[in-house]
C-alpha positions as a Markdown table, in Angstrom:
| # | Residue | x | y | z |
|---|---|---|---|---|
| 1 | Met | 58.7 | 107.5 | 83.8 |
| 2 | Pro | 58.8 | 110.7 | 85.9 |
| 3 | Pro | 61.9 | 111.7 | 87.7 |
| 4 | Arg | 62.2 | 110.5 | 91.3 |
| 5 | Ala | 64.2 | 113.4 | 92.5 |
| 6 | Pro | 62.5 | 115.4 | 95.3 |
| 7 | Leu | 60.4 | 118.4 | 94.3 |
| 8 | Val | 62.2 | 121.7 | 95.0 |
| 9 | Gly | 61.4 | 125.3 | 94.8 |
| 10 | Asp | 58.3 | 126.3 | 92.9 |
| 11 | Trp | 57.5 | 122.6 | 92.1 |
| 12 | Ser | 57.5 | 121.8 | 95.8 |
| 13 | Ala | 54.9 | 124.5 | 96.3 |
| 14 | Ala | 52.9 | 123.1 | 93.4 |
| 15 | Gly | 53.0 | 119.7 | 94.9 |
| 16 | Ala | 51.6 | 121.2 | 98.2 |
| 17 | Arg | 48.8 | 123.0 | 96.3 |
| 18 | Leu | 47.9 | 119.7 | 94.5 |
| 19 | Asp | 47.7 | 117.9 | 97.8 |
| 20 | Ser | 45.5 | 120.7 | 99.3 |
| 21 | Gly | 43.3 | 120.7 | 96.3 |
| 22 | Leu | 42.9 | 116.9 | 96.4 |
| 23 | Ala | 41.9 | 117.1 | 100.0 |
| 24 | Thr | 39.2 | 119.7 | 99.1 |
| 25 | Leu | 37.9 | 117.4 | 96.4 |
| 26 | Lys | 38.1 | 114.4 | 98.8 |
| 27 | Leu | 40.3 | 112.5 | 96.4 |
| 28 | Asp | 42.9 | 110.1 | 97.7 |
| 29 | Leu | 45.4 | 109.4 | 94.9 |
| 30 | Pro | 48.6 | 107.4 | 95.3 |
| 31 | Asp | 51.8 | 109.3 | 95.8 |
| 32 | Ala | 53.2 | 108.0 | 92.5 |
| 33 | Thr | 50.1 | 109.3 | 90.7 |
| 34 | Arg | 50.5 | 112.7 | 92.2 |
| 35 | Arg | 54.2 | 112.8 | 91.2 |
| 36 | Arg | 53.3 | 111.9 | 87.7 |
| 37 | Met | 50.8 | 114.8 | 87.5 |
| 38 | Ile | 53.5 | 117.2 | 88.6 |
| 39 | Ala | 55.9 | 115.6 | 86.1 |
| 40 | Leu | 53.1 | 116.2 | 83.4 |
| 41 | Leu | 53.1 | 119.9 | 84.2 |
| 42 | Gln | 56.9 | 120.0 | 84.1 |
| 43 | Leu | 56.8 | 118.6 | 80.6 |
| 44 | Leu | 54.1 | 121.0 | 79.6 |
| 45 | Arg | 56.1 | 124.0 | 80.7 |
| 46 | Glu | 59.2 | 122.7 | 79.0 |
| 47 | Trp | 57.4 | 122.3 | 75.7 |
| 48 | Ser | 55.6 | 125.6 | 76.1 |
| 49 | Arg | 58.9 | 127.4 | 75.9 |
| 50 | Thr | 59.0 | 126.4 | 72.2 |
| 51 | Phe | 55.4 | 125.6 | 71.2 |
| 52 | Asn | 53.3 | 128.0 | 73.4 |
| 53 | Leu | 50.9 | 125.3 | 74.5 |
| 54 | Thr | 49.6 | 127.1 | 77.5 |
| 55 | Ala | 49.4 | 130.7 | 78.7 |
| 56 | Val | 49.8 | 129.6 | 82.4 |
| 57 | His | 53.5 | 129.1 | 83.4 |
| 58 | Thr | 53.6 | 129.4 | 87.2 |
| 59 | Pro | 53.7 | 125.9 | 88.7 |
| 60 | Ala | 51.2 | 126.5 | 91.3 |
| 61 | Asp | 48.8 | 128.2 | 88.8 |
| 62 | Met | 49.3 | 125.2 | 86.4 |
| 63 | Val | 48.2 | 122.9 | 89.3 |
| 64 | Thr | 45.0 | 125.0 | 89.8 |
| 65 | Arg | 44.0 | 125.6 | 86.2 |
| 66 | His | 45.1 | 122.3 | 84.6 |
| 67 | Leu | 45.2 | 119.5 | 87.2 |
| 68 | Leu | 42.5 | 120.5 | 89.8 |
| 69 | Asp | 40.1 | 121.9 | 87.1 |
| 70 | Ser | 40.4 | 118.5 | 85.4 |
| 71 | Leu | 40.1 | 116.3 | 88.5 |
| 72 | Ala | 37.1 | 118.2 | 89.9 |
| 73 | Val | 34.9 | 116.2 | 87.5 |
| 74 | Leu | 36.0 | 112.8 | 88.8 |
| 75 | Ala | 33.0 | 112.4 | 91.1 |
| 76 | Tyr | 30.6 | 112.9 | 88.2 |
| 77 | Leu | 32.1 | 110.5 | 85.6 |
| 78 | Pro | 30.2 | 107.3 | 84.8 |
| 79 | Pro | 32.2 | 104.2 | 84.2 |
| 80 | Gly | 33.3 | 103.3 | 80.8 |
| 81 | Pro | 35.8 | 104.5 | 78.1 |
| 82 | Leu | 35.9 | 108.3 | 77.9 |
| 83 | Leu | 36.4 | 110.7 | 74.9 |
| 84 | Asp | 38.0 | 114.0 | 75.6 |
| 85 | Val | 36.9 | 116.3 | 72.7 |
| 86 | Gly | 39.2 | 119.2 | 72.0 |
| 87 | Thr | 41.7 | 118.0 | 74.6 |
| 88 | Gly | 44.4 | 120.7 | 73.6 |
| 89 | Ala | 47.5 | 119.9 | 75.6 |
| 90 | Gly | 45.8 | 117.0 | 77.2 |
| 91 | Phe | 43.3 | 118.4 | 79.8 |
| 92 | Pro | 41.2 | 117.1 | 81.3 |
| 93 | Gly | 42.0 | 113.8 | 79.6 |
| 94 | Leu | 45.5 | 113.2 | 80.8 |
| 95 | Pro | 44.9 | 113.9 | 84.5 |
| 96 | Leu | 41.7 | 111.8 | 84.4 |
| 97 | Ala | 43.7 | 108.9 | 82.7 |
| 98 | Leu | 46.2 | 109.1 | 85.5 |
| 99 | Ala | 43.6 | 109.0 | 88.2 |
| 100 | Arg | 41.7 | 106.1 | 86.4 |
| 101 | Pro | 44.4 | 103.7 | 85.2 |
| 102 | Asp | 41.9 | 100.9 | 84.5 |
| 103 | Thr | 39.8 | 103.0 | 82.1 |
| 104 | Gln | 40.6 | 103.8 | 78.5 |
| 105 | His | 40.7 | 107.5 | 77.5 |
| 106 | Val | 40.7 | 108.8 | 73.9 |
| 107 | Leu | 42.0 | 112.3 | 73.5 |
| 108 | Leu | 40.8 | 114.1 | 70.4 |
| 109 | Asp | 42.3 | 117.3 | 68.9 |
| 110 | Ser | 43.0 | 118.6 | 65.4 |
| 111 | Asn | 46.1 | 120.6 | 66.4 |
| 112 | Leu | 49.3 | 118.8 | 65.4 |
| 113 | Lys | 51.7 | 120.4 | 68.0 |
| 114 | Lys | 49.3 | 119.7 | 70.8 |
| 115 | Thr | 48.6 | 116.1 | 69.9 |
| 116 | Arg | 52.3 | 115.5 | 69.5 |
| 117 | Phe | 52.8 | 116.9 | 73.1 |
| 118 | Val | 50.0 | 114.6 | 74.4 |
| 119 | Glu | 51.6 | 111.5 | 72.7 |
| 120 | His | 55.0 | 112.5 | 74.1 |
| 121 | Ala | 53.6 | 113.0 | 77.6 |
| 122 | Ala | 51.7 | 109.7 | 77.6 |
| 123 | Leu | 54.8 | 107.8 | 76.4 |
| 124 | Thr | 57.2 | 109.6 | 78.8 |
| 125 | Leu | 55.0 | 109.2 | 81.8 |
| 126 | Gly | 54.0 | 105.6 | 81.0 |
| 127 | Ile | 50.2 | 106.5 | 80.7 |
| 128 | Gly | 49.2 | 103.3 | 78.8 |
| 129 | Asn | 45.4 | 103.9 | 78.9 |
| 130 | Val | 45.5 | 106.9 | 76.5 |
| 131 | Gln | 45.0 | 106.9 | 72.8 |
| 132 | Val | 45.5 | 110.2 | 70.9 |
| 133 | Val | 43.5 | 111.0 | 67.8 |
| 134 | Arg | 44.3 | 114.0 | 65.6 |
| 135 | Ala | 41.1 | 114.9 | 63.8 |
| 136 | Arg | 38.3 | 117.5 | 63.9 |
| 137 | Ala | 35.3 | 116.5 | 66.0 |
| 138 | Glu | 33.0 | 116.6 | 63.0 |
| 139 | Glu | 35.2 | 114.2 | 61.1 |
| 140 | Tyr | 35.9 | 111.7 | 63.7 |
| 141 | Gln | 33.8 | 108.5 | 63.4 |
| 142 | Pro | 34.4 | 106.1 | 66.3 |
| 143 | Ala | 33.0 | 102.6 | 66.3 |
| 144 | Pro | 31.5 | 102.1 | 68.8 |
| 145 | Glu | 30.4 | 105.4 | 70.1 |
| 146 | Phe | 31.6 | 106.4 | 73.6 |
| 147 | Pro | 29.5 | 106.1 | 76.7 |
| 148 | Val | 31.2 | 109.1 | 78.2 |
| 149 | Val | 32.2 | 112.3 | 76.4 |
| 150 | Ile | 33.8 | 115.3 | 78.0 |
| 151 | Ala | 34.8 | 118.7 | 76.8 |
| 152 | Arg | 36.4 | 121.7 | 78.5 |
| 153 | Ala | 35.8 | 125.2 | 77.0 |
| 154 | Phe | 35.5 | 123.7 | 73.6 |
| 155 | Ala | 32.5 | 125.4 | 72.0 |
| 156 | Pro | 29.1 | 126.9 | 73.0 |
| 157 | Leu | 26.9 | 124.2 | 74.3 |
| 158 | Pro | 24.4 | 123.9 | 71.4 |
| 159 | Arg | 27.3 | 123.7 | 68.9 |
| 160 | Leu | 29.2 | 121.2 | 71.2 |
| 161 | Leu | 26.2 | 118.9 | 71.3 |
| 162 | Arg | 25.7 | 119.0 | 67.6 |
| 163 | Leu | 29.4 | 118.2 | 67.0 |
| 164 | Thr | 29.4 | 115.3 | 69.5 |
| 165 | Cys | 26.0 | 113.8 | 68.9 |
| 166 | Lys | 27.5 | 111.1 | 66.7 |
| 167 | Leu | 30.4 | 110.5 | 69.2 |
| 168 | Cys | 28.2 | 109.8 | 72.3 |
| 169 | Ala | 26.3 | 106.5 | 72.4 |
| 170 | Pro | 22.6 | 106.5 | 73.0 |
| 171 | Gly | 22.1 | 106.4 | 76.7 |
| 172 | Gly | 25.6 | 107.9 | 77.2 |
| 173 | Arg | 26.5 | 111.0 | 79.0 |
| 174 | Ile | 28.2 | 114.3 | 78.0 |
| 175 | Leu | 30.0 | 116.4 | 80.5 |
| 176 | Ala | 30.7 | 120.0 | 79.5 |
| 177 | Leu | 33.0 | 122.1 | 81.6 |
| 178 | Lys | 31.9 | 125.7 | 81.3 |
| 179 | Gly | 32.3 | 129.1 | 82.9 |
| 180 | Pro | 30.2 | 130.4 | 85.8 |
| 181 | Thr | 27.6 | 132.0 | 83.5 |
| 182 | Val | 26.3 | 129.2 | 81.3 |
| 183 | Glu | 22.5 | 129.8 | 81.6 |
| 184 | Ala | 22.4 | 131.4 | 78.2 |
| 185 | Glu | 23.8 | 128.2 | 76.6 |
| 186 | Leu | 21.2 | 126.0 | 78.0 |
| 187 | Thr | 18.5 | 127.1 | 75.5 |
| 188 | Asp | 18.1 | 125.7 | 72.1 |
| 189 | Leu | 19.7 | 122.4 | 72.9 |
| 190 | Pro | 19.5 | 119.7 | 70.3 |
| 191 | Ala | 16.5 | 117.3 | 70.9 |
| 192 | Glu | 18.7 | 114.3 | 71.1 |
| 193 | Phe | 19.9 | 115.4 | 74.5 |
| 194 | Thr | 18.3 | 115.7 | 78.0 |
| 195 | Leu | 19.8 | 118.2 | 80.5 |
| 196 | Val | 20.4 | 116.2 | 83.7 |
| 197 | Asp | 22.0 | 118.7 | 86.0 |
| 198 | Thr | 24.4 | 121.7 | 86.3 |
| 199 | Val | 27.0 | 121.5 | 89.1 |
| 200 | Thr | 29.1 | 124.4 | 90.5 |
| 201 | Leu | 32.5 | 122.9 | 91.1 |
| 202 | Pro | 34.9 | 124.1 | 93.8 |
| 203 | Ser | 36.9 | 127.2 | 93.1 |
| 204 | Phe | 40.7 | 126.9 | 93.6 |
| 205 | Asp | 41.7 | 130.3 | 92.1 |
| 206 | Gly | 39.7 | 133.3 | 93.3 |
| 207 | Pro | 35.9 | 133.8 | 93.1 |
| 208 | Ala | 35.5 | 132.5 | 89.5 |
| 209 | Arg | 33.8 | 129.2 | 89.5 |
| 210 | Arg | 33.5 | 126.4 | 86.9 |
| 211 | Thr | 30.1 | 124.9 | 86.0 |
| 212 | Leu | 29.8 | 121.3 | 85.0 |
| 213 | Val | 26.8 | 120.6 | 82.7 |
| 214 | Leu | 25.7 | 117.0 | 82.6 |
| 215 | Leu | 23.5 | 115.8 | 79.7 |
| 216 | Asp | 22.4 | 112.4 | 78.5 |
| 217 | Arg | 21.8 | 111.4 | 74.9 |
| 218 | Arg | 18.3 | 110.0 | 74.5 |
| 219 | Val | 17.7 | 106.4 | 73.6 |
| 220 | Val | 15.3 | 106.4 | 70.6 |
| 221 | Gly | 12.9 | 103.6 | 70.1 |
């Protein structure tokens, strides 16, 4: 479990930034959950000294780019088990699992050092609703398929959809976190998917904004 000692120094400022960002997102998370999220970033920075898991090392910036960027999608998540494709060091999957403790989250990545960190973080912080799978997206064969699939900066949208078509259940939803200029990726989408909406998410770090693309897999027959 995360340490109960008071946050100090840079981590105290990180906690304040998290609280401010959650207020912007209109999210009310328990204090214990917020502290576990900060503890997650502390673990990430510690491991990154050896394994270079993230290029972001300032606590307040880690809150913005890892926690808030992940949590901004909460309002758009349908119910049901979620697959995070290309989770990397566990984002957005770990923050979403902390925010939704009653929902199962499967975090998929092919990188050994990153999946080891995710497993360590889930065990250390007591995140029991996380399963880590080390595999390439094109090789993973879940049964059954997932009603919700999410990916953050994983691949251009047409390729992402081709890779995840067999991972998302018919009638299920894919959420793709993209940069502010995603229009060029919205052409040549696989026929199995219907574009539902594009949403501009709040910006917590300057003018650059994140675009959330929502797509549904068609039900055939």
